[in-house]
Amino acid sequence: MAVDLSGKPIAITGASSGIGLATALLCARAGMPVVLAARREDRLADAVKQITAQGGKAIAVACDVAEEADCRRVVATTVEKFGSVYAVFANAGYGIEGPVHETTDFDLRRIFEVNFWGSMSLARAALDYMIPARSGHILMCSSCVSKIGLPYFAPYSATKAAQDHFSRAMRVELAPLGVRVSSIHPIGTATEFFDTATRNSAKPAMVAHTSPWLRQSADQVAKAVVKCLRNPKGEVWTSALTRFGIGLSTIVPGLTDRALMRAARKLKY
Ligand SMILES: NC(=O)c1ccc[n+]([C@@H]2O[C@H](COP(=O)([O-])OP(=O)(O)OC[C@H]3O[C@@H](n4cnc5c(N)ncnc54)[C@H](OP(=O)(O)O)[C@@H]3O)[C@@H](O)[C@H]2O)c1
């Protein structure tokens, strides 16, 4: 039976734009009280205004997910304001592009702090409430590249792979305790992600050359997330074709490497 989301509170990180914002709006429309978390407070305030104007319940919490205390505060505020935390969507994240040997130690560590540790901190803070309640749903915004070490996106792919491995293990560990864990694997999505990656990368060849026509909308991903909240499943893919292609690439890695080398030559790294 589908889960009735009405009145079930959710905390979403990275809710100031893109997938997180679209998901927050859709969750509110499904009757969920929403806590929107990110660093840009003005964006969060606009989103809260939009949700409450439509009769929904929402509050904003300014947070940098790299700070464990901020993630704890997001979850504690959800419980304080809305009485419990039913779900968290660990969605905050960004990408950087460039050869591994030219990536600074600072950049490597920072992307893990935000994409990986940010998700872990949010999930672990939520579990303090979900396990005693024997109920809850943790969703992590991974990526289709979580299953493949994408050249020039190695740090990003690795953070998403780490997130995915943890999700998979936690899914099994937590099922007997009444908590569900799902990983979401979007393909290229039309959000600020590409602008941020271009700004943060010394050599943004791939992000600059990905055709906007190949990108799905943030609303498509948000719909998949809400569908997963209603009918929980372990992995959510927003493109069956990509899922098949990436599955195949793990069976024939040599062939995949040759195709990726050809693509990299065209991008002139
Ligand atoms: N777009 C794609 O093609 C794509 C594909 C697969 C997976 N994803 C994943 O989807 C997730 C959402 O990305 P998006 O596409 O929606 O891009 P986006 O529009 O750039 O959104 C990223 C969100 O993360 C937040 N964020 C970044 N660093 C943060 C930090 N240190 N603390 C708190 N919040 C932080 C940003 O808010 P502030 O700047 O206000 O803090 C923003 O709300 C990411 O995890 C990304 O890896 C994206």
CSV table of C-alpha atoms and ligand atoms in Angstrom, one decimal:
chain,number,residue,atom,x,y,z
A,1,MET,CA,0.0,0.0,0.0
A,2,ALA,CA,1.3,3.5,-0.9
A,3,VAL,CA,2.5,5.7,2.0
A,4,ASP,CA,0.2,8.6,2.8
A,5,LEU,CA,2.6,11.5,2.9
A,6,SER,CA,0.2,14.0,4.3
A,7,GLY,CA,1.5,15.5,7.6
A,8,LYS,CA,4.8,13.6,7.4
A,9,PRO,CA,7.7,16.1,7.8
A,10,ILE,CA,10.7,16.0,5.5
A,11,ALA,CA,14.0,17.9,5.7
A,12,ILE,CA,15.7,18.6,2.3
A,13,THR,CA,19.3,19.9,1.9
A,14,GLY,CA,20.2,21.8,-1.2
A,15,ALA,CA,16.7,23.2,-1.3
A,16,SER,CA,17.6,26.6,-2.5
A,17,SER,CA,17.7,25.6,-6.2
A,18,GLY,CA,17.4,22.8,-8.8
A,19,ILE,CA,16.4,19.3,-7.7
A,20,GLY,CA,16.1,20.1,-4.0
A,21,LEU,CA,13.8,23.1,-4.6
A,22,ALA,CA,11.6,21.2,-7.1
A,23,THR,CA,11.3,18.4,-4.6
A,24,ALA,CA,10.5,20.7,-1.7
A,25,LEU,CA,7.6,22.3,-3.7
A,26,LEU,CA,6.3,18.9,-4.7
A,27,CYS,CA,6.5,17.4,-1.2
A,28,ALA,CA,4.7,20.4,0.2
A,29,ARG,CA,2.0,19.9,-2.4
A,30,ALA,CA,1.7,16.3,-1.2
A,31,GLY,CA,0.9,17.6,2.3
A,32,MET,CA,4.4,17.2,3.8
A,33,PRO,CA,5.7,19.9,6.2
A,34,VAL,CA,9.0,20.8,4.6
A,35,VAL,CA,12.3,22.0,6.1
A,36,LEU,CA,14.4,23.6,3.4
A,37,ALA,CA,18.2,23.8,4.1
A,38,ALA,CA,21.1,25.4,2.2
A,39,ARG,CA,23.5,28.3,2.5
A,40,ARG,CA,21.6,31.0,0.4
A,41,GLU,CA,19.0,32.2,2.9
A,42,ASP,CA,17.3,34.6,0.5
A,43,ARG,CA,16.5,31.8,-1.9
A,44,LEU,CA,15.2,29.6,1.0
A,45,ALA,CA,13.0,32.5,2.2
A,46,ASP,CA,11.5,32.9,-1.3
A,47,ALA,CA,10.7,29.2,-1.5
A,48,VAL,CA,9.1,29.2,2.0
A,49,LYS,CA,7.0,32.2,1.0
A,50,GLN,CA,5.9,30.3,-2.2
A,51,ILE,CA,4.9,27.1,-0.2
A,52,THR,CA,3.1,28.9,2.6
A,53,ALA,CA,1.2,31.1,0.0
A,54,GLN,CA,-0.1,27.8,-1.5
A,55,GLY,CA,-1.3,26.6,1.9
A,56,GLY,CA,1.7,24.4,2.7
A,57,LYS,CA,3.9,24.2,5.8
A,58,ALA,CA,7.6,25.1,5.4
A,59,ILE,CA,10.5,26.7,7.3
A,60,ALA,CA,14.1,27.5,6.2
A,61,VAL,CA,17.3,26.5,8.0
A,62,ALA,CA,20.5,28.1,6.9
A,63,CYS,CA,23.2,25.4,6.8
A,64,ASP,CA,26.5,24.3,5.4
A,65,VAL,CA,26.2,20.5,5.1
A,66,ALA,CA,30.0,20.2,5.5
A,67,GLU,CA,29.4,21.2,9.2
A,68,GLU,CA,28.1,18.2,11.1
A,69,ALA,CA,26.5,20.5,13.7
A,70,ASP,CA,24.5,22.2,10.9
A,71,CYS,CA,23.1,18.9,9.8
A,72,ARG,CA,22.1,18.0,13.3
A,73,ARG,CA,20.4,21.4,13.7
A,74,VAL,CA,18.4,20.8,10.4
A,75,VAL,CA,17.0,17.5,11.8
A,76,ALA,CA,16.5,18.9,15.4
A,77,THR,CA,14.6,21.9,14.0
A,78,THR,CA,12.4,19.6,11.9
A,79,VAL,CA,11.4,17.7,15.1
A,80,GLU,CA,11.0,20.9,17.1
A,81,LYS,CA,8.8,22.7,14.6
A,82,PHE,CA,6.8,19.8,13.1
A,83,GLY,CA,6.9,17.2,15.9
A,84,SER,CA,8.9,14.4,14.1
A,85,VAL,CA,11.1,13.7,11.1
A,86,TYR,CA,9.7,11.2,8.7
A,87,ALA,CA,12.1,11.7,5.8
A,88,VAL,CA,15.3,13.4,4.9
A,89,PHE,CA,16.6,14.0,1.4
A,90,ALA,CA,20.4,14.4,1.4
A,91,ASN,CA,20.6,16.3,-1.9
A,92,ALA,CA,23.1,19.2,-1.4
A,93,GLY,CA,26.1,18.7,-3.7
A,94,TYR,CA,28.2,20.1,-6.5
A,95,GLY,CA,30.6,18.9,-9.2
A,96,ILE,CA,34.1,19.8,-10.2
A,97,GLU,CA,35.9,18.9,-13.5
A,98,GLY,CA,39.6,18.4,-14.2
A,99,PRO,CA,42.4,15.8,-14.3
A,100,VAL,CA,43.0,14.1,-11.0
A,101,HIS,CA,46.7,15.1,-11.0
A,102,GLU,CA,45.8,18.8,-11.3
A,103,THR,CA,43.1,18.7,-8.6
A,104,THR,CA,44.2,20.3,-5.4
A,105,ASP,CA,44.1,18.5,-2.1
A,106,PHE,CA,41.7,21.1,-0.8
A,107,ASP,CA,39.3,20.6,-3.7
A,108,LEU,CA,39.4,16.8,-3.3
A,109,ARG,CA,38.7,17.0,0.4
A,110,ARG,CA,36.0,19.7,0.2
A,111,ILE,CA,33.9,17.8,-2.4
A,112,PHE,CA,33.9,14.8,-0.1
A,113,GLU,CA,33.0,17.0,2.9
A,114,VAL,CA,29.9,18.4,1.1
A,115,ASN,CA,28.7,15.5,-1.1
A,116,PHE,CA,29.6,12.5,1.0
A,117,TRP,CA,30.0,13.7,4.6
A,118,GLY,CA,27.1,16.1,4.3
A,119,SER,CA,24.8,13.1,3.4
A,120,MET,CA,26.2,11.0,6.2
A,121,SER,CA,25.8,13.7,8.8
A,122,LEU,CA,22.2,14.3,7.8
A,123,ALA,CA,21.3,10.6,7.6
A,124,ARG,CA,23.0,9.8,10.9
A,125,ALA,CA,21.3,12.7,12.7
A,126,ALA,CA,17.9,11.6,11.4
A,127,LEU,CA,18.5,8.0,12.5
A,128,ASP,CA,18.6,9.2,16.2
A,129,TYR,CA,14.9,9.8,15.8
A,130,MET,CA,13.9,7.3,13.1
A,131,ILE,CA,15.3,4.2,14.8
A,132,PRO,CA,13.4,4.7,18.2
A,133,ALA,CA,10.3,5.5,16.1
A,134,ARG,CA,10.9,2.4,14.0
A,135,SER,CA,9.8,4.5,11.0
A,136,GLY,CA,11.4,6.8,8.5
A,137,HIS,CA,12.8,7.2,5.0
A,138,ILE,CA,16.3,8.4,4.1
A,139,LEU,CA,16.9,9.4,0.5
A,140,MET,CA,20.2,10.3,-1.0
A,141,CYS,CA,20.7,12.2,-4.2
A,142,SER,CA,23.4,10.1,-5.8
A,143,SER,CA,23.9,10.2,-9.6
A,144,CYS,CA,24.1,7.9,-12.6
A,145,VAL,CA,27.9,8.4,-12.4
A,146,SER,CA,27.9,6.7,-9.0
A,147,LYS,CA,28.4,3.4,-10.9
A,148,ILE,CA,31.2,4.6,-13.2
A,149,GLY,CA,34.5,6.4,-12.6
A,150,LEU,CA,33.9,9.2,-15.0
A,151,PRO,CA,37.2,10.6,-16.4
A,152,TYR,CA,37.8,14.3,-15.4
A,153,PHE,CA,34.9,13.9,-12.9
A,154,ALA,CA,36.7,11.4,-10.7
A,155,PRO,CA,36.2,13.3,-7.4
A,156,TYR,CA,32.6,13.9,-8.1
A,157,SER,CA,31.9,10.3,-9.2
A,158,ALA,CA,33.8,9.0,-6.2
A,159,THR,CA,31.6,11.0,-3.8
A,160,LYS,CA,28.5,9.7,-5.4
A,161,ALA,CA,29.8,6.1,-5.4
A,162,ALA,CA,30.6,6.3,-1.7
A,163,GLN,CA,27.1,7.7,-1.0
A,164,ASP,CA,25.6,4.8,-3.1
A,165,HIS,CA,27.6,2.1,-1.3
A,166,PHE,CA,26.5,3.5,2.1
A,167,SER,CA,22.9,3.7,0.9
A,168,ARG,CA,23.0,0.1,-0.2
A,169,ALA,CA,24.5,-1.3,3.0
A,170,MET,CA,22.3,0.9,5.2
A,171,ARG,CA,19.2,-0.2,3.3
A,172,VAL,CA,19.8,-3.8,4.4
A,173,GLU,CA,20.9,-2.9,8.0
A,174,LEU,CA,18.0,-0.6,8.7
A,175,ALA,CA,15.1,-2.5,7.1
A,176,PRO,CA,14.6,-4.6,10.2
A,177,LEU,CA,14.5,-1.4,12.2
A,178,GLY,CA,11.7,0.0,10.1
A,179,VAL,CA,13.8,2.6,8.3
A,180,ARG,CA,13.9,2.7,4.5
A,181,VAL,CA,16.9,4.0,2.5
A,182,SER,CA,16.8,4.9,-1.2
A,183,SER,CA,19.4,6.3,-3.6
A,184,ILE,CA,18.4,8.5,-6.5
A,185,HIS,CA,20.4,8.4,-9.7
A,186,PRO,CA,19.5,11.3,-11.9
A,187,ILE,CA,21.1,11.8,-15.3
A,188,GLY,CA,22.1,15.3,-16.5
A,189,THR,CA,19.5,17.7,-15.1
A,190,ALA,CA,18.9,21.3,-16.1
A,191,THR,CA,19.9,23.1,-12.9
A,192,GLU,CA,22.6,25.5,-11.7
A,193,PHE,CA,24.8,22.4,-11.3
A,194,PHE,CA,26.5,23.0,-14.6
A,195,ASP,CA,27.2,26.7,-13.9
A,196,THR,CA,28.6,25.9,-10.5
A,197,ALA,CA,30.8,23.2,-12.0
A,198,THR,CA,32.0,25.6,-14.7
A,199,ARG,CA,32.8,28.2,-12.1
A,200,ASN,CA,34.7,25.8,-9.7
A,201,SER,CA,36.7,23.9,-12.4
A,202,ALA,CA,40.0,24.8,-13.9
A,203,LYS,CA,39.1,22.9,-17.1
A,204,PRO,CA,35.3,22.7,-17.5
A,205,ALA,CA,35.4,21.1,-21.0
A,206,MET,CA,32.7,18.5,-20.4
A,207,VAL,CA,30.2,20.6,-18.5
A,208,ALA,CA,30.6,23.3,-21.1
A,209,HIS,CA,29.9,20.9,-23.9
A,210,THR,CA,27.0,18.9,-22.5
A,211,SER,CA,24.1,19.9,-24.7
A,212,PRO,CA,21.2,21.4,-22.6
A,213,TRP,CA,18.9,19.4,-24.9
A,214,LEU,CA,20.1,16.2,-23.3
A,215,ARG,CA,19.2,17.3,-19.8
A,216,GLN,CA,16.0,16.3,-18.0
A,217,SER,CA,14.1,18.8,-15.9
A,218,ALA,CA,14.5,19.1,-12.1
A,219,ASP,CA,10.7,18.5,-11.9
A,220,GLN,CA,11.2,15.1,-13.5
A,221,VAL,CA,13.6,14.1,-10.7
A,222,ALA,CA,11.4,15.6,-8.0
A,223,LYS,CA,8.5,13.5,-9.3
A,224,ALA,CA,10.6,10.4,-9.1
A,225,VAL,CA,11.6,11.3,-5.5
A,226,VAL,CA,8.0,11.8,-4.4
A,227,LYS,CA,7.0,8.6,-6.1
A,228,CYS,CA,9.7,6.8,-4.1
A,229,LEU,CA,8.4,8.4,-0.9
A,230,ARG,CA,5.0,7.1,-1.7
A,231,ASN,CA,6.1,3.7,-3.0
A,232,PRO,CA,9.6,3.1,-1.4
A,233,LYS,CA,12.3,1.3,-3.5
A,234,GLY,CA,16.0,1.0,-3.1
A,235,GLU,CA,17.3,2.6,-6.2
A,236,VAL,CA,15.6,5.2,-8.4
A,237,TRP,CA,16.8,5.8,-11.9
A,238,THR,CA,15.4,8.6,-14.0
A,239,SER,CA,16.6,7.1,-17.3
A,240,ALA,CA,16.2,3.3,-18.0
A,241,LEU,CA,18.5,3.6,-21.0
A,242,THR,CA,21.3,5.1,-18.9
A,243,ARG,CA,20.9,2.5,-16.3
A,244,PHE,CA,21.2,-0.2,-18.9
A,245,GLY,CA,24.2,1.4,-20.5
A,246,ILE,CA,26.1,1.9,-17.2
A,247,GLY,CA,25.2,-1.7,-16.2
A,248,LEU,CA,26.8,-2.9,-19.5
A,249,SER,CA,29.9,-0.8,-18.9
A,250,THR,CA,30.7,-2.7,-15.7
A,251,ILE,CA,30.6,-6.0,-17.8
A,252,VAL,CA,32.9,-4.6,-20.6
A,253,PRO,CA,35.1,-2.1,-18.8
A,254,GLY,CA,37.8,-2.2,-21.5
A,255,LEU,CA,35.4,-1.3,-24.3
A,256,THR,CA,34.0,1.5,-22.1
A,257,ASP,CA,37.5,2.9,-21.4
A,258,ARG,CA,38.2,3.0,-25.1
A,259,ALA,CA,34.9,4.9,-25.8
A,260,LEU,CA,35.7,7.3,-23.0
A,261,MET,CA,39.2,7.9,-24.3
A,262,ARG,CA,37.9,8.7,-27.7
A,263,ALA,CA,35.4,11.2,-26.1
A,264,ALA,CA,38.1,12.7,-24.0
A,265,ARG,CA,40.3,13.3,-27.1
A,266,LYS,CA,37.5,15.3,-28.7
A,267,LEU,CA,37.3,17.5,-25.6
A,268,LYS,CA,41.1,18.2,-25.9
A,269,TYR,CA,42.1,17.9,-22.3
B,1,LIG,N1,22.2,18.5,-12.3
B,1,LIG,C1,22.7,17.3,-12.7
B,1,LIG,O1,23.0,17.0,-13.9
B,1,LIG,C2,22.8,16.2,-11.6
B,1,LIG,C3,22.9,14.9,-12.1
B,1,LIG,C4,23.0,13.9,-11.1
B,1,LIG,C5,23.0,14.2,-9.7
B,1,LIG,N2,22.9,15.5,-9.4
B,1,LIG,C6,22.9,15.8,-7.9
B,1,LIG,O2,21.7,16.5,-7.6
B,1,LIG,C7,22.0,17.2,-6.4
B,1,LIG,C8,21.3,18.6,-6.5
B,1,LIG,O3,22.0,19.3,-7.6
B,1,LIG,P1,21.3,20.2,-8.6
B,1,LIG,O4,21.4,19.6,-10.0
B,1,LIG,O5,19.9,20.5,-8.2
B,1,LIG,O6,22.2,21.5,-8.6
B,1,LIG,P2,22.0,22.9,-8.0
B,1,LIG,O7,20.9,23.6,-8.6
B,1,LIG,O8,23.4,23.6,-8.1
B,1,LIG,O9,21.7,22.6,-6.5
B,1,LIG,C9,22.7,22.3,-5.5
B,1,LIG,C10,22.2,22.6,-4.1
B,1,LIG,O10,23.1,22.2,-3.2
B,1,LIG,C11,23.3,23.2,-2.2
B,1,LIG,N3,24.6,23.2,-1.7
B,1,LIG,C12,25.8,23.1,-2.3
B,1,LIG,N4,26.8,23.1,-1.4
B,1,LIG,C13,26.2,23.2,-0.2
B,1,LIG,C14,26.7,23.2,1.2
B,1,LIG,N5,28.1,23.2,1.4
B,1,LIG,N6,25.8,23.2,2.2
B,1,LIG,C15,24.5,23.3,1.9
B,1,LIG,N7,24.0,23.3,0.7
B,1,LIG,C16,24.9,23.2,-0.3
B,1,LIG,C17,23.1,24.5,-3.0
B,1,LIG,O11,22.6,25.6,-2.2
B,1,LIG,P3,23.5,26.8,-1.6
B,1,LIG,O12,24.5,27.2,-2.7
B,1,LIG,O13,22.4,27.8,-1.4
B,1,LIG,O14,24.1,26.3,-0.4
B,1,LIG,C18,21.9,24.1,-3.9
B,1,LIG,O15,20.7,24.3,-3.3
B,1,LIG,C19,23.5,17.2,-6.2
B,1,LIG,O16,23.8,16.3,-5.1
B,1,LIG,C20,24.0,16.8,-7.5
B,1,LIG,O17,25.3,16.1,-7.4
B,1,LIG,C21,22.8,16.5,-10.3
